[in-house]
Amino acid sequence: MAQLNYPATRKIDHTDNYHGTTVADPYRWLEDDRSAETAEWVKQQNLVTFGYLDKIPYREALRKRLEKIYNYAKYSAPSRKGEWFYFYKNDGLQNQSVLYRQKGLNGTPEIVLDPNKLSKDATTRLAQFSLSKDGRYAAYALSKGGSDWQDILVMDMATKQNLSDKLEWVKVSGIAWQGNGFYYSRYPKPDGSALAAKNENHQVFFHKIGTSQDADELVYEDKANPQRFHTVGTTEDEQFALLTISDRGKGKDGNALFYKEAGGKTFKPVVADISDFSFGVIENVGKTLLIQTNKDAKNEKIQRFDTSNGTWKEIIPEKPEPLQSSSIAGGKLFITYMKDVTTRAYVYSLDGKLENEIKLPGVGSASGFRGNADDKFVFYTFTSFNYPSTIFSYDIATKQSAVFRAPEVDFKSTDFETKQVFYPSKDGTQIPMFIVYKKGIKLDGTNPTLLYGYGGFNISLNPAFNPLLIPFLEQGGVYAQANLRGGSEYGEKWHEQGMKLKKQNVFDDFIAAGEYLIAQKYCDNAHLAIRGGSNGGLLVGAVMNQRPELARVAIPQVGVMDMLRFQKFTIGWNWIADYGSSDNEAEFKALYAYSPLHNIKAGVNYPATLITTADHDDRVVPAHSFKYAATLQEKAGKSSSNPLLIRIDTNSGHGASNTAKNIEMTADIYAFIWWNMGTPLNL
């Protein structure tokens, strides 16, 4: 394709002073998501990007193949309330999954709520659904256009009709029933842009059924500390309301925890002060609370707190493997651990005695194991790269699992192979990575290879089936998923090695993953693509700057690209605990050294780059990607022989807001990768 003519982006003379260092910000005006000039810039950028993508001859055939393989029924594991079982189902290509219920496991399903009917473009999502203790009412939250803002409505489950209740400006909130109402968290209506303005003064309210929002009782706020999260949950028996307070805006990674008994007036401390230790209540057993914590246990442990006398007792000590999840159902404690990024599941008595391991179908990821105190069985979902998500039931009495629901997907798992490797990073640390490919590929360095990473916020990348990956593998592609430091793969120590002043470890791990794939001849530089989203978008942007020759293609998605100003928007201040802040001089120097926006160099031949973002992303605001794209095009648009494009979706958010948008974006990304690698396709 011919040299691209990028839209001209106006520059302004704006600088900021950080601890004596002057930093230019010529595209500051792009932070205004409501201006006509920004809207016109978005329009012009999309004209160039989609003009480029439209000329890729196999793009539509690829979209159709993705659509075909995605078109199978997908279910969630059921959950029980009384005689009813509730579950989500997507027939295949529905833009939103539909909520159903049925009486007993063999009953006839009936629709409870179909989000596809709530907006013309089906971008309104059912974000939460919570039933009252007696099952008479449900409070549910809707998210519009991919935004993190939610509205809560209330449904009478006998008639499946909404009451008049409507709660607005809800964000970072649960729905926790107690008696005739529920707790939720919200912000005051924002001044300025609802999608970009900083969110402060998180408040907890109690809403009584059948009343207006302005009558809600303010349960908790802390105006002296406006950048804290305050959320309330309740135990299954509604005996306790549990207040969790976090202060990541001040760099603290843990939380305080308080409780209030039903009918009580004030919250009492379990853990009064916020530190770097986390405390999460699993459930209550009478007057005691079972708590998962990493206090003095970087891999986490289970303790019991007695509310009658304030004493603690350890019931499941820390193990060499990180504790992944904990839940109570049927009078048992279900615990999963992660060993080399794969799940191990166990059943314990409520006093911490190990009873048995749950044998899983293979090496992969298991989740679920949730239920009610009187349940006789629980459901869990198992998945791996070539094992579609399958729902199992586990009989608590017989200790046996059985397939409850398996999907029918248009692919043969035996055609594909997955292996886990360990490779050395720059400092010698062994990093795990999964590699997936079609059996019979030749290690000759010419396989189109997609390397994906994240590396942050104590989040692990676990093996999981993604039907949209299959068409990439069918064409001889290799998918590599690197488990970088900064995640939770090996507990809090692994997380700490990839945060704040040690963030460079994450980039080194990712670079080393690319070098390993090249050295082992899965690909060469000309056949390597790097991809990541959100914190992973930051990862791709930083690695592009540090090693522009490493990969042929780069896909930074919804990335945190301006590391000096991320805390200025919506809830970006919440990331200070992981990144640090430019307000701190030592942390500023580290951030400035790798910030993707501030380290683009003129005259460099950057990889073919497709930046993706969306107009309703109010988590990582699109201004990050706007300013990054404008700078990349300005400094390298003429010197680079590769396209440097930004794809801006509409009515979508931090992730694709519906199925069609997800498929379209995936088709564009794969087409862009293959086109720039010169890969011959058979579609």
XYZ file of C-alpha atoms in Angstrom:
683
model
C 0.000 0.000 0.000
C 1.079 3.566 -0.651
C 2.499 5.869 2.026
C -0.315 6.967 4.301
C -1.286 10.590 4.740
C -2.155 10.992 8.396
C -4.516 13.737 9.565
C -2.703 16.851 10.764
C -3.011 17.220 14.522
C -2.833 20.734 15.929
C -0.067 21.339 18.456
C -0.260 23.766 21.346
C 2.474 25.262 23.480
C 1.807 23.534 26.792
C 4.361 22.325 29.317
C 4.281 20.965 32.858
C 7.029 21.030 35.451
C 7.636 17.793 37.328
C 10.195 18.149 40.120
C 12.296 20.522 37.992
C 11.827 18.650 34.710
C 9.875 20.443 31.988
C 7.649 18.111 29.989
C 5.848 19.222 26.838
C 2.248 18.148 26.250
C 1.372 19.589 22.805
C -1.731 17.445 22.358
C -3.313 18.237 25.726
C -6.438 19.456 23.915
C -7.223 15.870 22.879
C -8.072 15.156 26.519
C -11.352 17.053 26.010
C -13.636 14.240 24.882
C -16.580 16.629 24.445
C -14.998 19.128 22.049
C -15.985 19.377 18.378
C -12.305 19.476 17.425
C -11.629 16.155 19.182
C -14.690 14.618 17.504
C -13.431 15.761 14.092
C -9.952 14.374 14.839
C -11.521 10.996 15.702
C -13.516 11.061 12.470
C -10.455 11.845 10.328
C -8.308 9.185 12.025
C -10.995 6.538 11.501
C -11.299 7.500 7.821
C -7.595 6.749 7.346
C -7.661 3.561 9.451
C -10.778 2.014 7.949
C -9.678 3.131 4.497
C -6.541 1.054 5.065
C -8.386 -1.940 6.521
C -11.008 -1.900 3.748
C -8.282 -2.627 1.186
C -7.216 -5.896 2.835
C -8.824 -8.418 0.480
C -9.533 -11.229 2.961
C -10.836 -9.081 5.824
C -14.511 -9.915 5.224
C -13.832 -13.634 4.708
C -11.939 -13.605 7.999
C -14.822 -11.889 9.778
C -17.199 -14.560 8.462
C -14.913 -17.379 9.668
C -14.692 -15.778 13.099
C -18.460 -15.396 13.151
C -18.979 -19.020 12.144
C -16.741 -20.500 14.833
C -18.171 -18.157 17.489
C -21.710 -19.255 16.610
C -22.390 -21.901 19.248
C -24.486 -21.845 22.413
C -22.623 -20.551 25.459
C -23.904 -21.006 29.007
C -22.896 -19.816 32.442
C -22.923 -22.178 35.406
C -26.340 -22.120 37.124
C -26.932 -20.583 40.534
C -29.825 -21.537 42.776
C -32.305 -19.403 44.699
C -34.969 -21.556 46.325
C -36.492 -23.824 43.675
C -35.205 -21.685 40.807
C -31.939 -22.080 38.918
C -30.670 -18.940 37.161
C -28.193 -18.925 34.284
C -27.024 -16.916 31.291
C -27.202 -18.208 27.742
C -26.036 -16.832 24.422
C -27.473 -18.684 21.430
C -24.263 -18.035 19.516
C -24.110 -14.594 17.935
C -26.423 -12.684 20.247
C -24.807 -9.378 21.121
C -25.608 -9.858 24.808
C -26.169 -13.015 26.830
C -29.740 -13.511 28.055
C -30.646 -14.283 31.681
C -32.926 -17.311 32.157
C -34.399 -19.228 35.068
C -36.043 -22.626 35.430
C -37.625 -24.636 38.231
C -35.233 -27.448 39.057
C -32.488 -28.632 36.732
C -35.015 -30.254 34.388
C -37.529 -27.418 34.252
C -38.455 -25.346 31.207
C -36.258 -22.233 30.889
C -37.957 -18.849 30.844
C -36.401 -15.485 30.022
C -35.839 -13.194 32.974
C -34.056 -10.381 31.164
C -32.885 -9.948 27.567
C -30.402 -7.043 27.342
C -30.490 -7.236 23.527
C -33.845 -5.446 23.661
C -32.641 -2.566 25.819
C -30.879 -0.527 23.102
C -31.044 -0.330 19.309
C -27.418 -1.360 18.840
C -27.463 -3.911 21.703
C -24.636 -2.192 23.594
C -26.493 -2.112 26.932
C -25.068 -4.828 29.153
C -26.483 -6.594 32.207
C -23.597 -5.945 34.605
C -25.069 -7.330 37.852
C -28.084 -9.340 38.968
C -28.735 -9.915 42.667
C -31.748 -11.617 44.237
C -33.173 -10.796 47.636
C -32.876 -13.503 50.282
C -36.426 -14.747 49.683
C -36.074 -14.455 45.903
C -39.053 -12.079 45.666
C -37.076 -9.183 44.219
C -33.994 -8.755 42.077
C -31.824 -5.665 41.842
C -29.885 -5.501 38.608
C -27.374 -3.098 37.103
C -27.145 -1.971 33.480
C -24.085 -0.513 31.747
C -24.621 1.510 28.565
C -22.256 1.706 25.598
C -19.369 0.038 27.416
C -19.170 2.628 30.197
C -18.281 1.665 33.768
C -21.218 3.751 35.033
C -24.207 1.643 36.029
C -27.909 2.213 36.699
C -29.590 -0.111 39.204
C -33.219 -1.158 38.673
C -35.471 -3.452 40.720
C -37.651 -6.280 39.390
C -40.569 -8.075 41.028
C -39.731 -11.729 40.322
C -43.362 -12.874 40.524
C -44.386 -10.658 37.601
C -40.909 -10.020 36.103
C -41.907 -6.356 35.919
C -39.755 -3.463 37.070
C -40.687 -1.342 40.058
C -40.215 2.417 39.862
C -36.805 2.265 41.628
C -33.857 3.649 39.632
C -30.406 4.385 41.082
C -27.872 6.395 39.054
C -24.131 7.200 39.093
C -23.245 3.760 40.440
C -19.623 2.653 39.979
C -17.290 0.221 41.769
C -20.246 -1.277 43.576
C -21.911 -4.489 44.532
C -25.593 -5.065 45.310
C -25.818 -6.448 48.850
C -29.277 -7.296 50.185
C -30.275 -6.999 53.811
C -33.934 -7.163 54.782
C -36.135 -4.850 52.707
C -33.341 -3.267 50.684
C -29.729 -3.359 49.651
C -26.405 -1.554 49.963
C -24.683 -0.045 46.929
C -21.903 2.455 46.193
C -22.002 5.531 44.003
C -20.308 8.821 43.243
C -21.876 12.276 43.252
C -22.936 13.323 39.758
C -19.662 14.321 38.061
C -18.805 17.880 37.152
C -17.711 18.066 33.525
C -17.407 14.992 31.325
C -19.121 11.915 32.726
C -16.623 9.791 30.775
C -13.408 11.606 31.740
C -13.842 13.671 34.936
C -12.036 12.422 38.029
C -14.281 10.356 40.319
C -14.026 11.293 43.995
C -15.988 10.830 47.244
C -17.195 7.247 46.880
C -20.324 6.825 49.014
C -22.235 3.821 50.357
C -26.034 4.052 50.493
C -28.848 1.757 51.627
C -31.848 1.648 49.321
C -35.275 0.496 50.523
C -37.448 -1.209 47.930
C -40.119 1.048 46.458
C -38.494 4.375 47.362
C -36.718 7.035 45.301
C -32.941 7.398 45.241
C -33.016 10.746 47.030
C -34.549 8.944 50.029
C -31.629 6.488 50.291
C -29.758 6.379 53.587
C -26.117 7.470 53.430
C -24.294 4.650 55.207
C -20.668 5.691 54.783
C -18.475 8.339 53.184
C -15.084 9.882 53.923
C -14.776 13.378 52.464
C -11.332 13.769 54.021
C -10.081 10.931 51.798
C -11.919 11.413 48.487
C -9.848 8.856 46.546
C -10.878 5.797 48.487
C -13.217 3.003 47.498
C -15.981 2.063 49.953
C -18.046 -1.050 49.258
C -20.436 -3.108 51.370
C -21.270 -6.797 51.048
C -23.489 -9.006 53.172
C -23.242 -12.602 54.332
C -25.649 -15.199 52.915
C -27.758 -15.180 56.089
C -27.688 -11.342 56.087
C -26.431 -11.392 59.680
C -23.446 -9.196 58.790
C -22.873 -6.189 56.583
C -19.185 -5.920 55.660
C -17.554 -2.603 54.796
C -14.318 -2.716 52.786
C -12.199 0.444 52.398
C -9.200 0.714 50.072
C -6.810 3.602 49.455
C -4.851 2.716 46.321
C -4.722 6.409 45.441
C -2.160 6.778 48.216
C -0.202 3.787 47.007
C -1.589 1.247 49.485
C -2.432 -2.135 47.992
C -4.587 -3.530 50.817
C -7.796 -2.648 52.633
C -9.474 -2.022 55.953
C -12.451 -4.173 56.953
C -15.422 -3.438 59.218
C -18.605 -5.315 60.121
C -22.059 -4.434 61.360
C -24.574 -6.964 62.655
C -28.160 -6.822 61.383
C -29.968 -4.113 63.329
C -26.697 -2.537 64.448
C -26.010 1.164 64.022
C -22.239 1.367 63.611
C -19.519 -0.554 61.807
C -16.946 -2.187 64.067
C -13.370 -2.851 62.957
C -12.001 -6.214 61.939
C -8.946 -4.433 60.539
C -9.094 -0.708 61.250
C -6.127 0.586 59.258
C -5.332 0.358 55.557
C -1.964 -1.154 54.694
C -0.589 -3.299 51.888
C -2.427 -6.338 53.279
C -5.770 -7.459 51.862
C -8.666 -8.986 53.810
C -11.704 -10.516 52.124
C -14.591 -12.198 53.923
C -15.557 -15.560 52.407
C -18.645 -16.112 54.598
C -19.697 -16.197 58.213
C -20.022 -19.310 60.332
C -22.269 -18.168 63.150
C -20.566 -15.242 64.865
C -17.218 -15.858 63.158
C -16.013 -14.571 59.807
C -13.831 -16.684 57.515
C -11.311 -14.358 55.888
C -8.825 -14.793 53.044
C -5.763 -12.612 53.605
C -2.178 -12.074 52.533
C -1.116 -10.582 55.874
C 2.209 -12.267 56.678
C 1.386 -14.722 53.860
C 2.299 -13.587 50.351
C 0.569 -16.656 48.890
C -2.494 -16.021 51.096
C -4.122 -18.049 53.847
C -7.503 -18.494 55.533
C -8.164 -17.151 59.027
C -11.197 -17.009 61.290
C -12.197 -13.827 63.111
C -14.522 -14.154 66.098
C -16.789 -11.084 66.331
C -17.790 -11.928 69.891
C -14.284 -11.434 71.297
C -12.125 -10.026 68.459
C -9.747 -12.986 68.299
C -8.094 -14.496 65.215
C -7.311 -18.112 64.415
C -5.501 -19.508 61.394
C -7.421 -22.419 59.861
C -5.620 -22.949 56.512
C -1.970 -21.850 56.514
C -0.087 -20.407 53.571
C 1.169 -22.946 51.029
C 4.007 -22.818 48.481
C 1.383 -22.215 45.764
C -0.726 -19.037 45.688
C -4.311 -19.363 46.890
C -6.506 -18.534 43.898
C -10.084 -18.555 45.232
C -12.152 -19.504 48.274
C -15.881 -20.071 48.723
C -18.378 -21.842 50.968
C -21.237 -24.060 49.801
C -23.055 -27.044 51.301
C -21.193 -26.695 54.577
C -17.788 -27.074 52.924
C -14.935 -24.738 52.108
C -13.804 -24.879 48.475
C -10.244 -23.673 47.849
C -8.336 -23.438 44.576
C -4.574 -22.985 44.290
C -2.474 -22.092 41.269
C 0.525 -24.271 40.463
C 2.552 -23.037 37.498
C -0.508 -21.071 36.291
C -2.914 -24.036 36.403
C -5.685 -24.770 38.906
C -5.751 -27.310 41.722
C -9.074 -27.588 43.619
C -9.669 -28.899 47.162
C -12.480 -29.366 49.667
C -11.976 -28.497 53.346
C -14.209 -28.669 56.387
C -15.236 -25.292 57.812
C -12.597 -25.664 60.540
C -9.842 -26.032 57.940
C -9.365 -29.801 57.698
C -8.467 -31.025 54.198
C -11.053 -33.594 53.045
C -10.226 -34.263 49.391
C -8.893 -32.944 46.102
C -11.331 -32.412 43.239
C -9.894 -34.207 40.241
C -10.029 -31.851 37.254
C -10.246 -33.021 33.613
C -6.723 -31.909 32.785
C -4.230 -29.060 32.944
C -6.141 -25.809 32.776
C -8.278 -23.354 34.729
C -11.247 -24.063 36.992
C -13.580 -21.493 38.520
C -16.894 -21.415 40.328
C -17.496 -23.759 43.302
C -20.033 -21.275 44.676
C -23.414 -21.964 46.188
C -25.689 -21.842 49.200
C -25.245 -23.249 52.684
C -27.819 -25.999 52.027
C -26.650 -27.011 48.542
C -25.972 -30.692 47.856
C -23.797 -29.934 44.826
C -21.899 -27.054 43.259
C -21.018 -26.134 39.705
C -17.642 -25.241 38.307
C -16.294 -24.394 34.852
C -13.133 -25.923 33.435
C -11.257 -24.622 30.397
C -7.896 -24.620 28.642
C -6.557 -23.363 25.335
C -7.919 -26.354 23.402
C -10.653 -27.336 25.905
C -13.851 -25.255 25.441
C -15.388 -23.987 28.674
C -17.322 -26.933 30.118
C -19.622 -26.834 33.143
C -19.281 -29.635 35.707
C -21.425 -30.470 38.711
C -19.678 -31.675 41.851
C -21.647 -33.852 44.270
C -20.528 -32.901 47.786
C -21.542 -36.213 49.377
C -20.038 -38.577 46.793
C -17.094 -36.267 45.984
C -17.621 -36.928 42.268
C -17.707 -34.555 39.304
C -19.841 -35.028 36.199
C -20.203 -33.017 32.999
C -23.301 -30.851 33.328
C -23.083 -28.965 30.053
C -20.456 -29.141 27.295
C -20.425 -26.813 24.282
C -20.416 -27.892 20.657
C -17.669 -25.978 18.859
C -16.688 -26.272 15.195
C -13.114 -27.433 15.760
C -11.148 -30.542 16.689
C -9.135 -30.118 19.863
C -6.805 -32.906 18.753
C -5.670 -30.749 15.816
C -3.962 -28.337 18.199
C -1.174 -28.580 20.721
C -0.414 -26.569 23.839
C 2.836 -26.592 25.738
C 4.201 -24.629 28.643
C 7.793 -23.454 28.558
C 9.976 -21.528 30.991
C 12.435 -18.982 29.618
C 14.976 -16.696 31.327
C 14.287 -12.977 31.570
C 17.040 -10.343 31.514
C 17.868 -10.876 35.218
C 17.695 -14.674 34.945
C 14.203 -15.088 36.447
C 12.381 -18.039 34.878
C 9.143 -16.871 33.249
C 6.366 -19.308 32.257
C 4.725 -19.061 28.849
C 2.050 -21.089 27.080
C 2.489 -21.724 23.347
C -0.444 -22.935 21.237
C -0.295 -24.024 17.608
C -1.674 -26.425 15.053
C 0.011 -29.812 15.107
C 2.616 -30.315 12.414
C 3.945 -26.755 12.147
C 7.550 -26.370 11.078
C 9.946 -24.498 13.307
C 11.489 -22.548 10.435
C 11.016 -19.023 11.749
C 8.190 -18.107 9.380
C 5.061 -18.868 11.432
C 2.914 -15.788 12.138
C 3.218 -15.540 15.914
C 1.073 -13.492 18.263
C 2.657 -12.798 21.663
C 0.222 -11.611 24.330
C 0.996 -10.231 27.786
C -0.344 -8.195 30.702
C 1.922 -8.175 33.753
C 0.263 -6.080 36.434
C -2.323 -5.495 39.164
C -1.924 -8.967 40.653
C -3.875 -10.416 37.698
C -2.862 -13.745 36.203
C -3.287 -14.867 32.587
C -4.640 -18.386 32.922
C -5.132 -20.979 30.182
C -8.597 -20.551 28.685
C -10.423 -21.386 25.488
C -11.086 -18.518 23.084
C -12.984 -19.507 19.932
C -11.774 -16.346 18.203
C -8.205 -17.630 18.461
C -8.925 -20.744 16.379
C -8.971 -19.008 12.940
C -5.550 -17.535 13.710
C -4.198 -20.998 14.549
C -5.904 -22.601 11.541
C -3.840 -20.417 9.239
C -0.601 -21.709 10.732
C -0.399 -19.073 13.427
C 1.275 -19.505 16.816
C -0.213 -17.973 19.958
C 2.085 -17.327 22.915
C 0.814 -16.135 26.315
C 3.572 -14.960 28.635
C 2.985 -14.926 32.405
C 4.966 -11.813 33.234
C 5.901 -10.481 36.629
C 3.387 -8.020 38.062
C 0.645 -10.653 37.903
C -0.484 -13.116 40.575
C 0.887 -16.286 38.977
C 3.281 -16.907 41.875
C 1.660 -14.852 44.611
C 2.354 -11.394 45.952
C 6.134 -11.714 45.478
C 5.567 -12.099 41.725
C 3.284 -9.064 41.786
C 5.769 -6.921 43.704
C 8.547 -7.686 41.223
C 6.546 -5.954 38.485
C 5.185 -2.837 40.156
C 6.296 0.763 40.806
C 10.086 1.101 40.581
C 10.357 -2.512 39.347
C 7.991 -2.082 36.386
C 10.879 -2.432 33.920
C 11.017 -6.129 34.867
C 7.675 -6.594 33.094
C 8.984 -5.113 29.856
C 12.163 -7.175 30.118
C 10.081 -10.329 30.614
C 8.034 -9.562 27.494
C 11.067 -8.754 25.373
C 12.688 -12.001 26.526
C 9.525 -13.898 25.516
C 9.812 -12.513 21.988
C 13.505 -13.379 21.855
C 12.756 -16.927 23.027
C 10.155 -17.461 20.303
C 12.624 -16.215 17.691
C 15.506 -18.296 19.062
C 13.334 -21.432 19.035
C 12.359 -20.640 15.423
C 8.637 -20.348 15.994
C 9.044 -17.051 14.146
C 11.529 -14.358 13.247
C 11.232 -10.595 13.796
C 9.311 -10.258 10.533
C 6.665 -12.747 11.744
C 6.189 -11.611 15.346
C 3.239 -9.513 16.543
C 2.906 -8.207 20.113
C -0.472 -7.491 21.686
C -1.854 -6.380 25.037
C -4.791 -4.442 26.455
C -5.133 -1.820 29.205
C -2.017 -2.351 31.370
C -1.019 -4.685 28.524
C -1.449 -1.773 26.095
C 1.085 0.140 28.179
C 3.316 -2.941 27.962
C 3.195 -3.006 24.150
C 3.779 0.758 23.916
C 6.802 0.614 26.211
C 8.316 -2.411 24.440
C 7.804 -0.758 21.022
C 9.869 2.174 22.212
C 12.595 0.106 23.834
C 12.888 -2.517 21.100
C 11.235 -1.205 17.905
C 12.891 -3.900 15.777
C 11.670 -6.819 17.931
C 8.291 -7.287 16.241
C 6.818 -6.652 12.822
C 3.399 -5.688 14.220
C 2.222 -4.075 17.474
C -1.352 -3.960 18.781
C -1.583 -1.705 21.870
C -5.220 -1.786 22.999
C -6.910 0.706 25.358
C -3.483 1.349 26.849
C -2.319 3.550 29.725
C 0.044 5.617 27.569
C 0.517 8.849 29.539
C 2.139 7.661 32.754
C 2.439 11.204 34.111
C -1.273 12.065 34.027
C -3.215 8.788 34.326
C -4.304 9.700 37.870
C -6.118 12.807 36.603
C -8.993 10.921 34.967
C -12.014 8.941 36.291
C -10.599 6.314 38.674
C -7.024 6.382 37.339
C -5.783 7.385 40.801
C -6.653 3.804 41.814
C -3.622 2.592 39.830
C -1.057 4.517 41.895
C -0.630 1.465 44.142
C 0.735 -0.446 41.137
C 2.441 2.284 39.098
C 3.418 4.954 41.593
C 2.695 8.604 40.790
C 4.395 11.488 39.008
C 3.682 13.496 42.176
C 6.478 11.487 43.839
C 9.921 12.484 42.527
C 11.526 9.021 42.543
C 8.437 7.458 40.996
C 8.224 10.263 38.425
C 11.714 9.437 37.175
C 10.797 5.760 36.759
C 7.487 6.578 35.042
C 9.032 9.167 32.726
C 11.706 6.670 31.693
C 9.184 4.217 30.214
C 5.958 6.189 29.633
C 4.957 5.201 26.064
C 3.815 8.719 25.146
C 7.050 10.355 26.318
C 9.577 7.961 24.813
C 8.610 7.970 21.137
C 11.683 8.933 19.104
C 11.751 10.763 15.799
C 13.099 8.910 12.785
C 12.604 5.386 14.178
C 11.063 2.680 12.002
C 8.374 1.487 14.405
C 6.412 -1.745 13.857
C 3.174 -1.671 11.897
C 0.921 -0.388 14.664
C -2.830 -0.607 15.170
C -3.858 1.251 18.329
C -7.389 0.463 19.512
C -9.626 2.435 21.860
C -13.289 3.421 22.207
C -15.328 6.539 22.848
C -17.010 5.169 26.003
C -13.875 3.842 27.700
C -14.132 5.639 31.031
C -11.615 3.372 32.739
C -8.563 4.113 30.568
C -9.862 7.239 28.866
C -9.242 7.337 25.075
C -7.128 10.493 25.485
C -4.232 8.159 26.349
C -4.432 6.549 22.909
C -5.320 9.815 21.120
C -2.209 11.626 22.346
C -0.048 8.564 21.788
C -1.261 8.130 18.186
C -0.816 11.832 17.387
C 2.750 11.764 18.743
C 3.629 8.516 16.968
C 2.348 9.835 13.648
C 4.095 13.188 14.119
C 7.498 11.761 15.009
C 7.570 8.594 12.906
C 4.838 8.984 10.320
C 7.252 9.941 7.573
C 10.310 7.955 8.651
C 8.470 4.673 9.287
C 7.767 2.377 6.373
C 4.910 0.851 8.383
C 1.350 2.080 9.022
C 0.776 3.812 12.369
C -2.986 3.745 12.820
C -5.611 4.199 15.502
C -8.990 2.423 15.439
C -11.600 4.220 17.554
C -14.810 2.309 18.209
C -18.115 4.020 18.979
C -20.585 3.151 21.729
C -18.001 0.794 23.150
C -15.803 0.852 26.218
C -12.751 -0.724 27.821
C -13.782 -3.969 26.145
C -16.025 -4.550 23.137
C -19.583 -3.705 24.191
C -21.234 -6.510 22.235
C -20.513 -9.689 20.251
C -20.593 -8.074 16.798
C -18.088 -5.397 17.818
C -15.812 -8.019 19.350
C -15.784 -10.080 16.155
C -15.273 -7.020 13.947
C -12.348 -5.803 16.026
C -10.739 -9.258 16.108
C -11.065 -9.545 12.319
C -9.417 -6.152 11.871
C -6.543 -7.056 14.195
C -5.819 -10.417 12.541
C -6.158 -8.939 9.052
C -3.761 -6.122 9.978
C -1.234 -8.604 11.406
C -1.326 -10.969 8.444
C -1.324 -8.202 5.838
C 1.763 -6.589 7.333
C 3.541 -9.940 7.584
C 2.673 -10.794 3.995
C 1.103 -14.060 5.159
C -0.658 -16.114 2.461
C -4.076 -17.224 3.685
C -6.493 -19.997 2.861
C -9.884 -18.649 3.878
